[in-house]
mmCIF file with all atom_site columns, C-alpha atoms in Angstrom:
data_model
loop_
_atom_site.group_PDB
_atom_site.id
_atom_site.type_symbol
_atom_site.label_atom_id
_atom_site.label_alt_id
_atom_site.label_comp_id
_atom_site.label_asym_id
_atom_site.label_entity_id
_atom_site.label_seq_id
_atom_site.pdbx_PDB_ins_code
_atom_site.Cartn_x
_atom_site.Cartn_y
_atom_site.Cartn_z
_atom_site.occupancy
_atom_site.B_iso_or_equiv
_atom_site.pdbx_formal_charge
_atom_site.auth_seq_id
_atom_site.auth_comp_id
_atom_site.auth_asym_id
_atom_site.auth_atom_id
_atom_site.pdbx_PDB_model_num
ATOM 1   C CA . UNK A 1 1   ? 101.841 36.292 116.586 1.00 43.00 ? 1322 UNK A CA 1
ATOM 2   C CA . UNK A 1 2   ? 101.130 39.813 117.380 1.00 45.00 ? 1323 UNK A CA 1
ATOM 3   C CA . UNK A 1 3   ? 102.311 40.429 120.760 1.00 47.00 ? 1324 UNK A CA 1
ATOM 4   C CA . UNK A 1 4   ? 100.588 42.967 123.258 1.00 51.00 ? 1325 UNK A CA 1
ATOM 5   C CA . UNK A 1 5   ? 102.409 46.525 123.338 1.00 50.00 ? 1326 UNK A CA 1
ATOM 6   C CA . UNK A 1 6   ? 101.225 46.938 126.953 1.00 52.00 ? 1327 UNK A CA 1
ATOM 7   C CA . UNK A 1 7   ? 102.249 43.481 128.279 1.00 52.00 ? 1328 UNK A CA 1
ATOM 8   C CA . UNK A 1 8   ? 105.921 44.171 129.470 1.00 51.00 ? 1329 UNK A CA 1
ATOM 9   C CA . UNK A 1 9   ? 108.458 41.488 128.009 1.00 51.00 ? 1330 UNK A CA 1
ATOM 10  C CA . UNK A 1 10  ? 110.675 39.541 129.648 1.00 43.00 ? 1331 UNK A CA 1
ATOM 11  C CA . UNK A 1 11  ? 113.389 42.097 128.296 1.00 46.00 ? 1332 UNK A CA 1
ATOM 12  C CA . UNK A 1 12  ? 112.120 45.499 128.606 1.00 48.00 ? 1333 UNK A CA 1
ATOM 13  C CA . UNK A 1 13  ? 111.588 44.057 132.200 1.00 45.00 ? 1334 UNK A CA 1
ATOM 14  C CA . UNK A 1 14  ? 115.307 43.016 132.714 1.00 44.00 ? 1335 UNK A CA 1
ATOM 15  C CA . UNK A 1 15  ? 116.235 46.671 130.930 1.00 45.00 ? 1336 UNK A CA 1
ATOM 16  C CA . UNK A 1 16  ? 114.274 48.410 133.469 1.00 46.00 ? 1337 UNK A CA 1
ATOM 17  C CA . UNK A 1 17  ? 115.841 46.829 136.559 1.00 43.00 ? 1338 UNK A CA 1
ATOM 18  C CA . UNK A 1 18  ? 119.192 45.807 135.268 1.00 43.00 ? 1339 UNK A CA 1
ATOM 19  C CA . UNK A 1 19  ? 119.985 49.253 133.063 1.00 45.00 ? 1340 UNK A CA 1
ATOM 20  C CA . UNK A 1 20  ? 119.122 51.427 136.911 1.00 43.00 ? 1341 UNK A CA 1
ATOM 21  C CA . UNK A 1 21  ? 120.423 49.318 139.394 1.00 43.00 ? 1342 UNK A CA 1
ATOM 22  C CA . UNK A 1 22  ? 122.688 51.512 140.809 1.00 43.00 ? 1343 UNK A CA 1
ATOM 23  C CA . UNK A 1 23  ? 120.056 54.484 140.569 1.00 42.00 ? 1344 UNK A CA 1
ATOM 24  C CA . UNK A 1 24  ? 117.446 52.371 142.334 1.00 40.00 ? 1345 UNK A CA 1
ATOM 25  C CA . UNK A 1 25  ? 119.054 53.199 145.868 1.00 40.00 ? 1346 UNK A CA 1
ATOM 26  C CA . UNK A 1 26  ? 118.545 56.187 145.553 1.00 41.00 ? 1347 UNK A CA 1
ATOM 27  C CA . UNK A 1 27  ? 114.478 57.038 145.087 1.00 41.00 ? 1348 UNK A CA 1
ATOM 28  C CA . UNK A 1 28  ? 113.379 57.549 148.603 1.00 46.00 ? 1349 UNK A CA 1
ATOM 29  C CA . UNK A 1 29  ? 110.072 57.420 147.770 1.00 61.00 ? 1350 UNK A CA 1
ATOM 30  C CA . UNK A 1 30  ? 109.925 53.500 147.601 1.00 64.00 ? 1351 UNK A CA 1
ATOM 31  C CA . UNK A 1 31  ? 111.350 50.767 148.879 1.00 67.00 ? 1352 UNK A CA 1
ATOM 32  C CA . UNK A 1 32  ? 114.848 49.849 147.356 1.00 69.00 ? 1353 UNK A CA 1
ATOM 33  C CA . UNK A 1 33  ? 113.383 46.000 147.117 1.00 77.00 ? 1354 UNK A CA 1
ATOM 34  C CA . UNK A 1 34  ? 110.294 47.131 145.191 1.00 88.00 ? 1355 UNK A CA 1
ATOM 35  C CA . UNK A 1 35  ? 110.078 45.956 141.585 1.00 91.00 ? 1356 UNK A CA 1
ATOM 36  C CA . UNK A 1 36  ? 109.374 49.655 141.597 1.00 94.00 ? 1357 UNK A CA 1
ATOM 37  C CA . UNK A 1 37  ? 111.759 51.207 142.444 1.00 92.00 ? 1358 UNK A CA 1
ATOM 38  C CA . UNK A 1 38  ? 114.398 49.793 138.910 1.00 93.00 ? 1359 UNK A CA 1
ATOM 39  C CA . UNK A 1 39  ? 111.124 50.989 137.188 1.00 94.00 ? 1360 UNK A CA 1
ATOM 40  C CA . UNK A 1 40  ? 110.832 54.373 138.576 1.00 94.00 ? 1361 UNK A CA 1
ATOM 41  C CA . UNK A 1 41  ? 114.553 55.222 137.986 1.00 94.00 ? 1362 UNK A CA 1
ATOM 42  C CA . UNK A 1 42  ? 114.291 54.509 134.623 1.00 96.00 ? 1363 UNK A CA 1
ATOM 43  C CA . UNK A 1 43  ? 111.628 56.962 133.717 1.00 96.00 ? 1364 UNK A CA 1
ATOM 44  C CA . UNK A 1 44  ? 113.557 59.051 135.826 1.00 96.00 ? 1365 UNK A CA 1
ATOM 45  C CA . UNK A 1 45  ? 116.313 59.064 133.409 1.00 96.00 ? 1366 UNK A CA 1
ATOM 46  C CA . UNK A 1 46  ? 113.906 58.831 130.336 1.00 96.00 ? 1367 UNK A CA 1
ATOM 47  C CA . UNK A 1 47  ? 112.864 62.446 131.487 1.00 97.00 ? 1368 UNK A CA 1
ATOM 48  C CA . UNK A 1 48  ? 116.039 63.806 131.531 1.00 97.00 ? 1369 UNK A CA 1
ATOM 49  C CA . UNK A 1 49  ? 117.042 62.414 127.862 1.00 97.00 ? 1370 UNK A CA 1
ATOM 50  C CA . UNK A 1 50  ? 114.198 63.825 126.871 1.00 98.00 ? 1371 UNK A CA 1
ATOM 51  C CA . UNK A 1 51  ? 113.719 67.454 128.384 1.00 98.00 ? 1372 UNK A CA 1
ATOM 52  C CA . UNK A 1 52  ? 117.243 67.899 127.565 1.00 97.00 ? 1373 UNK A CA 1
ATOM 53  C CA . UNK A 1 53  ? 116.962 66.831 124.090 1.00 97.00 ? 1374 UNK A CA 1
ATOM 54  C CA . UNK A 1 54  ? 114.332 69.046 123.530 1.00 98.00 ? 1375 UNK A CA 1
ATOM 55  C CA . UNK A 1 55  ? 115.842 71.665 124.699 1.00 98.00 ? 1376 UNK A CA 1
ATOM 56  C CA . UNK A 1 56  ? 118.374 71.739 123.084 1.00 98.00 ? 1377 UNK A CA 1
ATOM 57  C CA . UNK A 1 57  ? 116.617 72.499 119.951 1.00 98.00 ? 1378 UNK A CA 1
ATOM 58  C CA . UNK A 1 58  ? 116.624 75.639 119.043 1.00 98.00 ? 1379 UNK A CA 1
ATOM 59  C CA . UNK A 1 59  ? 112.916 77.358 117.815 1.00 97.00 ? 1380 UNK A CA 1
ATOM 60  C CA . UNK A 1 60  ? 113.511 78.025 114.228 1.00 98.00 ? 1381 UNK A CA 1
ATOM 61  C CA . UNK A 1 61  ? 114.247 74.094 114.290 1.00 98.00 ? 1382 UNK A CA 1
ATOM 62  C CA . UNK A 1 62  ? 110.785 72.962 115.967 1.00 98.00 ? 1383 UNK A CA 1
ATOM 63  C CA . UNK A 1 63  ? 108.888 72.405 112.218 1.00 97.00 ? 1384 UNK A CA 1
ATOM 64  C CA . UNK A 1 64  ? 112.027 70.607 110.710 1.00 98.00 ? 1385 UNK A CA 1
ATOM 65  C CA . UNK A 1 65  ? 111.008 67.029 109.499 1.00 98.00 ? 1386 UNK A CA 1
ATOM 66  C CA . UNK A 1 66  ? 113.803 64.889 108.352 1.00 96.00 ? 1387 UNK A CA 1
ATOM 67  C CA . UNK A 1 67  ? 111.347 63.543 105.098 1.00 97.00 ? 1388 UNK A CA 1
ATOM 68  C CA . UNK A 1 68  ? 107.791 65.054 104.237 1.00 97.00 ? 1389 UNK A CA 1
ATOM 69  C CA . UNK A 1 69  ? 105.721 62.309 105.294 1.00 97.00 ? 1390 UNK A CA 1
ATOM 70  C CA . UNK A 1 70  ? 106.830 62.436 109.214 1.00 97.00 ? 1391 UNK A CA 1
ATOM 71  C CA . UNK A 1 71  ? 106.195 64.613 111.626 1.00 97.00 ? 1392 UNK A CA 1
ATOM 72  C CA . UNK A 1 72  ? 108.166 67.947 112.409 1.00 98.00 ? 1393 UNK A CA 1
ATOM 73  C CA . UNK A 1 73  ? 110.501 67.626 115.453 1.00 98.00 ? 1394 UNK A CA 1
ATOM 74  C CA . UNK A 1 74  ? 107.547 69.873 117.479 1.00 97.00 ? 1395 UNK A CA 1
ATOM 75  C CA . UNK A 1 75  ? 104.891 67.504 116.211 1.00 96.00 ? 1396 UNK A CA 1
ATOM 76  C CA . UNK A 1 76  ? 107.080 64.401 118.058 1.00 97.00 ? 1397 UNK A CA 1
ATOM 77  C CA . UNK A 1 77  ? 107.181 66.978 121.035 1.00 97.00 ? 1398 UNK A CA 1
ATOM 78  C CA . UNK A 1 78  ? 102.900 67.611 120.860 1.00 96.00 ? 1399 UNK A CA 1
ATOM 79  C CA . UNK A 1 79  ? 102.731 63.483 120.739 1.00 96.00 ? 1400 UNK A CA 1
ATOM 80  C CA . UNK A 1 80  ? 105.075 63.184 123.299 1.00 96.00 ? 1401 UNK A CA 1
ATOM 81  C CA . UNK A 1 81  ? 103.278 65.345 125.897 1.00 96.00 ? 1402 UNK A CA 1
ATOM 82  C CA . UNK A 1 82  ? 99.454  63.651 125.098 1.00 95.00 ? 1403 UNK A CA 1
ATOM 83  C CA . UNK A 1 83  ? 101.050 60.072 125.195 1.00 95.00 ? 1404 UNK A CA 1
ATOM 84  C CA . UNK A 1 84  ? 102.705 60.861 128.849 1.00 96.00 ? 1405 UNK A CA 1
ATOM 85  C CA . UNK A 1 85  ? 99.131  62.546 130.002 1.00 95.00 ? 1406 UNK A CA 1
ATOM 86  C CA . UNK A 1 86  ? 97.095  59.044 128.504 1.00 94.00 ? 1407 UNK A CA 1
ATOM 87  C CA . UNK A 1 87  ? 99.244  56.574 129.849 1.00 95.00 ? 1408 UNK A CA 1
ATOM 88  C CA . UNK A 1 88  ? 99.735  58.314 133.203 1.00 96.00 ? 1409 UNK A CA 1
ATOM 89  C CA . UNK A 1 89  ? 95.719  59.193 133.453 1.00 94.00 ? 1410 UNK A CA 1
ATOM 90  C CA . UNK A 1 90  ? 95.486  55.455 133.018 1.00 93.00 ? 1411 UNK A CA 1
ATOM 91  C CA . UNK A 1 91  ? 97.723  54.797 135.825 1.00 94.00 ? 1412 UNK A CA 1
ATOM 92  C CA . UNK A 1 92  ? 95.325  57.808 138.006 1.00 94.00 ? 1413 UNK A CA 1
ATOM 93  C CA . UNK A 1 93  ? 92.167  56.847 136.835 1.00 92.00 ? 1414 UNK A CA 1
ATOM 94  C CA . UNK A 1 94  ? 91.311  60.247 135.339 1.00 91.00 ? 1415 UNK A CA 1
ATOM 95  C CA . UNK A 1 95  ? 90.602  61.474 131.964 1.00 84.00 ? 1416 UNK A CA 1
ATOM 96  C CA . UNK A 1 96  ? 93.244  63.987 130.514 1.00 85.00 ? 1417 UNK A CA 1
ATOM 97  C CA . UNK A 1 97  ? 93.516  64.784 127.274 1.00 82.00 ? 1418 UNK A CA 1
ATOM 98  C CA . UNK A 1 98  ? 96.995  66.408 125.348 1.00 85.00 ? 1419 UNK A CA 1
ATOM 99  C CA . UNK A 1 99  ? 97.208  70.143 126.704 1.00 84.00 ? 1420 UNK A CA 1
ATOM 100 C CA . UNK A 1 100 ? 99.835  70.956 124.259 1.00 83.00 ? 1421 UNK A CA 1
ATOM 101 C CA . UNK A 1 101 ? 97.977  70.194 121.529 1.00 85.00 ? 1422 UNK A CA 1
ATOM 102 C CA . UNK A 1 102 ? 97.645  73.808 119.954 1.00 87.00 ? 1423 UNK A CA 1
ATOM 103 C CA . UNK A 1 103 ? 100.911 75.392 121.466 1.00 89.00 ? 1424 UNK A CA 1
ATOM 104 C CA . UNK A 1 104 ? 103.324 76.921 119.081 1.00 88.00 ? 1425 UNK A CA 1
ATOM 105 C CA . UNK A 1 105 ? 105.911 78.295 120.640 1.00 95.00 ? 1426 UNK A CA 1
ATOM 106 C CA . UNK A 1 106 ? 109.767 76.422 121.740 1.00 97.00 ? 1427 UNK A CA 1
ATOM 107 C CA . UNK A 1 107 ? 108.675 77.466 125.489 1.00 97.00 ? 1428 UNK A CA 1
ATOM 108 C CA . UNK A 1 108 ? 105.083 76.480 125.483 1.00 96.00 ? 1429 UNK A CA 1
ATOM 109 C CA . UNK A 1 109 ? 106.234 73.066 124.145 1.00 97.00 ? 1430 UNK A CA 1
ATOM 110 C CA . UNK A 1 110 ? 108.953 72.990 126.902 1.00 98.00 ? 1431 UNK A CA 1
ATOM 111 C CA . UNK A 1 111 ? 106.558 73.876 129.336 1.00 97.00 ? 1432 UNK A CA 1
ATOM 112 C CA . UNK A 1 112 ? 103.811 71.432 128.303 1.00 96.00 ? 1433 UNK A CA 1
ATOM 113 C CA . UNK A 1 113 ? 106.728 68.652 128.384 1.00 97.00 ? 1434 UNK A CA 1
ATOM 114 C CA . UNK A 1 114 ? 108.027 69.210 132.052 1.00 97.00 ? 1435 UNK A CA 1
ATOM 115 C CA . UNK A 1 115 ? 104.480 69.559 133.116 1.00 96.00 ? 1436 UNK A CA 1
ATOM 116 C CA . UNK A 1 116 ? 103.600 66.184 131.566 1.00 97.00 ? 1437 UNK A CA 1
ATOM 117 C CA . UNK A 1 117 ? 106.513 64.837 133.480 1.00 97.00 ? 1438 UNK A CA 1
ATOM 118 C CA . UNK A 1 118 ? 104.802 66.501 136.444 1.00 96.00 ? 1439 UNK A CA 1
ATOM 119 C CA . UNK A 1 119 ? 101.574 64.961 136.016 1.00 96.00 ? 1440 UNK A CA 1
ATOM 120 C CA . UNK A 1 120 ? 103.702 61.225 135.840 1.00 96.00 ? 1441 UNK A CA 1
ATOM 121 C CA . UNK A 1 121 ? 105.460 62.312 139.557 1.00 95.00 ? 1442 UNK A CA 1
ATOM 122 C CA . UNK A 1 122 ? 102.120 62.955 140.439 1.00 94.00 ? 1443 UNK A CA 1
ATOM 123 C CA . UNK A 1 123 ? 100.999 59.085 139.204 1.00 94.00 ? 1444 UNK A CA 1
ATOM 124 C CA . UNK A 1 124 ? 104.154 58.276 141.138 1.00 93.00 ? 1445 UNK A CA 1
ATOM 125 C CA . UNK A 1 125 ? 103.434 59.128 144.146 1.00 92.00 ? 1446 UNK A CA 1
ATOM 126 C CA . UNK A 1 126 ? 100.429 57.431 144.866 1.00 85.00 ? 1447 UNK A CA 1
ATOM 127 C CA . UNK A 1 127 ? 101.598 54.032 143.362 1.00 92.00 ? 1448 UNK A CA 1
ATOM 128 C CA . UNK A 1 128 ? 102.281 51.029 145.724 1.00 93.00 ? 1449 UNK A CA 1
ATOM 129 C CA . UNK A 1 129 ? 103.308 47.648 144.574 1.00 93.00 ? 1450 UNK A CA 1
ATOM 130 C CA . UNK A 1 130 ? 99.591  46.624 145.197 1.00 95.00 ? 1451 UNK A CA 1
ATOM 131 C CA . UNK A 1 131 ? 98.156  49.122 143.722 1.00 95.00 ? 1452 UNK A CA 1
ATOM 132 C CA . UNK A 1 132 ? 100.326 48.587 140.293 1.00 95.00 ? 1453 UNK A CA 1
ATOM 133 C CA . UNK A 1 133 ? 99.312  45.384 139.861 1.00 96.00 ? 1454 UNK A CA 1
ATOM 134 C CA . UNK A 1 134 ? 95.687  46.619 139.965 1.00 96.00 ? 1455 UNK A CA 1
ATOM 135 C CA . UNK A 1 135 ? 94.187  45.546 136.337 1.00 96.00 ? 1456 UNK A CA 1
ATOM 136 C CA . UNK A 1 136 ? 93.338  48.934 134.275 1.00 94.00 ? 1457 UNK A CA 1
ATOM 137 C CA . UNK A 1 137 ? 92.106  49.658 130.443 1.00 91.00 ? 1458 UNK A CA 1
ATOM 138 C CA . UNK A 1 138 ? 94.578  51.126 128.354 1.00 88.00 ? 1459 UNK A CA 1
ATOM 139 C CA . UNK A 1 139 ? 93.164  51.352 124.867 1.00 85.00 ? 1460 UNK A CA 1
ATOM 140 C CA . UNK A 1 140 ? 91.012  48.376 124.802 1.00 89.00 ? 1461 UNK A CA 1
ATOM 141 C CA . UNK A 1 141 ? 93.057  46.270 126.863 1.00 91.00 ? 1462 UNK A CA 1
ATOM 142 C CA . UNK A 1 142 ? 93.101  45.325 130.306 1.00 95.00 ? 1463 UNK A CA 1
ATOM 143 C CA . UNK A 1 143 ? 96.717  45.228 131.753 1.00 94.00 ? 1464 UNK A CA 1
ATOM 144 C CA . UNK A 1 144 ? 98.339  45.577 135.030 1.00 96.00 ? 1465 UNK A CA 1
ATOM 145 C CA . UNK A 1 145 ? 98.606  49.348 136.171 1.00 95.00 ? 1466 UNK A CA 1
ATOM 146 C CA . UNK A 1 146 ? 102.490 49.576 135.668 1.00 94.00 ? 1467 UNK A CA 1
ATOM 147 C CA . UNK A 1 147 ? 102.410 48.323 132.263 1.00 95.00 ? 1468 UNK A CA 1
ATOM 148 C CA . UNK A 1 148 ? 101.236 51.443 131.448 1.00 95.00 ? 1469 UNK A CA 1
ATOM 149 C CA . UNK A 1 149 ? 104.708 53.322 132.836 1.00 95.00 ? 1470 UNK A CA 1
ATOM 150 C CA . UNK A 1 150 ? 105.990 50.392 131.009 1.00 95.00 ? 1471 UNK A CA 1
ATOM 151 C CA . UNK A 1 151 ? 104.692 51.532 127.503 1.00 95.00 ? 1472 UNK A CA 1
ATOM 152 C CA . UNK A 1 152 ? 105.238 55.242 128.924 1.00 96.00 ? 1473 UNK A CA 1
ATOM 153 C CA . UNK A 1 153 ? 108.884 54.554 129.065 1.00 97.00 ? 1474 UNK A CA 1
ATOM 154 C CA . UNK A 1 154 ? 109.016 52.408 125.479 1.00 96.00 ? 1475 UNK A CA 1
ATOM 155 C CA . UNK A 1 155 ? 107.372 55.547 123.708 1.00 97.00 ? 1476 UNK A CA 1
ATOM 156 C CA . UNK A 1 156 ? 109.755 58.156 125.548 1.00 98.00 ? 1477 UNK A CA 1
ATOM 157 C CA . UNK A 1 157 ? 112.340 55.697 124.509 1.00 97.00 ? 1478 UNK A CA 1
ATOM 158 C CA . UNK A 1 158 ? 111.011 55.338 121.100 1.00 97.00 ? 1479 UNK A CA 1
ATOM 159 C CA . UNK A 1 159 ? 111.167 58.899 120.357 1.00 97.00 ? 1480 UNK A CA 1
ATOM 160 C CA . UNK A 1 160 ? 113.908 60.259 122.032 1.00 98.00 ? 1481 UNK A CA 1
ATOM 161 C CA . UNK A 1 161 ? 115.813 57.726 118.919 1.00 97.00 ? 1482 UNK A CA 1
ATOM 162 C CA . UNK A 1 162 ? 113.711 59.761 116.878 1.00 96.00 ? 1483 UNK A CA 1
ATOM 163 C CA . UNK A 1 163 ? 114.460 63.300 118.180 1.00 98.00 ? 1484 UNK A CA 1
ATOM 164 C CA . UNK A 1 164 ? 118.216 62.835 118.532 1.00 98.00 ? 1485 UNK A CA 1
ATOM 165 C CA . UNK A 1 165 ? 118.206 61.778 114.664 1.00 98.00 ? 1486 UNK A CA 1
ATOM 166 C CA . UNK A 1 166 ? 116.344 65.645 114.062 1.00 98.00 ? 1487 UNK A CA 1
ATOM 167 C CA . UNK A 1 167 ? 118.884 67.572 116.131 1.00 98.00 ? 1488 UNK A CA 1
ATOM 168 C CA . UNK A 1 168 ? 121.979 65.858 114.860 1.00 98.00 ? 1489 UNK A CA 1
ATOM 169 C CA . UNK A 1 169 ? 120.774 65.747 111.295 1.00 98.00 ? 1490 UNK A CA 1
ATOM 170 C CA . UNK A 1 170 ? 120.556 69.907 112.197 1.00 98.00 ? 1491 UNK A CA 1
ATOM 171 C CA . UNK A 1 171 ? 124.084 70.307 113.510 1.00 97.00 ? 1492 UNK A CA 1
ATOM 172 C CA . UNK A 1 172 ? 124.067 70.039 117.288 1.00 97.00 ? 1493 UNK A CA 1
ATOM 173 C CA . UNK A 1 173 ? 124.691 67.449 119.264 1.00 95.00 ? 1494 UNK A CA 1
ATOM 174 C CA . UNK A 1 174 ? 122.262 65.884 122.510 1.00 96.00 ? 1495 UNK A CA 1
ATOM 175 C CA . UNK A 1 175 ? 123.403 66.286 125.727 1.00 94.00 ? 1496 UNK A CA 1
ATOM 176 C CA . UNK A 1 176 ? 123.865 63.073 126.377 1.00 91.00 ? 1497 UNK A CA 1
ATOM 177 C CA . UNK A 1 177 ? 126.126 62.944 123.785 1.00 92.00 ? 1498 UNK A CA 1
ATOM 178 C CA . UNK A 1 178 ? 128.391 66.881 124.643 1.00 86.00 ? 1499 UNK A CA 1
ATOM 179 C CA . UNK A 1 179 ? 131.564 66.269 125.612 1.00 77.00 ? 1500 UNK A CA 1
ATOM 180 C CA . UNK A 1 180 ? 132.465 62.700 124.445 1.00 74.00 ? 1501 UNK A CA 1
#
């Protein structure tokens, strides 16, 4: 059975509210009994893994590939940034493509990043429980609108285990990880 990538399971659910249930008190912007508000917390931290990660890579590092056939650590970066614009346009209703799709440079790519994470505040703030589970398209499929955060926060997931693999396998060590 091949099982929808945008239909949340039962377990990426539970990870979502269990894994940020102390940081769920904390978003002001919704209401701490929103199914929300777990949700938003998590994508929260997903940023931070991320921009840190990434920036902690220094620029003569960005075309390093681990094997020839995948892509260079600022290729996962250029994915990253389109994949946050499409599933947050989804969650908008507007039609962005991936700016960073040409940039080059270690602060372009940081740039493009942190404004992707921009444009997902921006799909933040206009969400309401009713209003995320509003059916959408999200390539080909129609799914409730916070699916698409879901799948936002799988892929951010996804590759942030792919990124940390790049930096360690190049000396340094994430964030996350300093100090431990």
């Amino acid at each position: 059975m091949i099982r929808n990538p945008f239909t949340p399971s039962l377990a990426a659910v539970a990870l979502a509210i269990l894994g940020t249930a102390g940081v769920a008190a904390a978003q002001p912007s919704l209401p701490a009994t929103s199914f929300l508000t777990p949700v938003k917390a998590t994508w929260e931290s997903t940023r931070s893994l991320v921009t840190g990660l990434v920036e902690v890579m220094p620029e003569d590092k960005y075309d390093f590939k681990p094997t020839p056939e995948v892509r260079s650590f600022r290729d996962v970066v250029i994915h990253l940034v389109g994949e946050n614009y499409l599933f947050f346009s989804r969650v908008t209703g507007e039609n962005k493509g991936n700016p960073a799709q040409n940039l080059k440079s270690r602060d372009e790519l940081i740039k493009a990043l942190r404004e992707s994470y921009d444009y997902g505040e921006k799909a933040w703030a206009g969400l309401t429980e009713e209003k995320a589970l509003e059916p959408i398209e999200v390539r080909g499929q129609k799914v409730q609108r916070w699916s698409a955060i879901l799948a936002a926060i799988q892929d951010n997931n996804n590759h942030y285990g792919n990124l940390v693999v790049y930096v360690r396998l190049n000396g340094l060590v994430p964030p996350r990880s300093a100090g431990r």
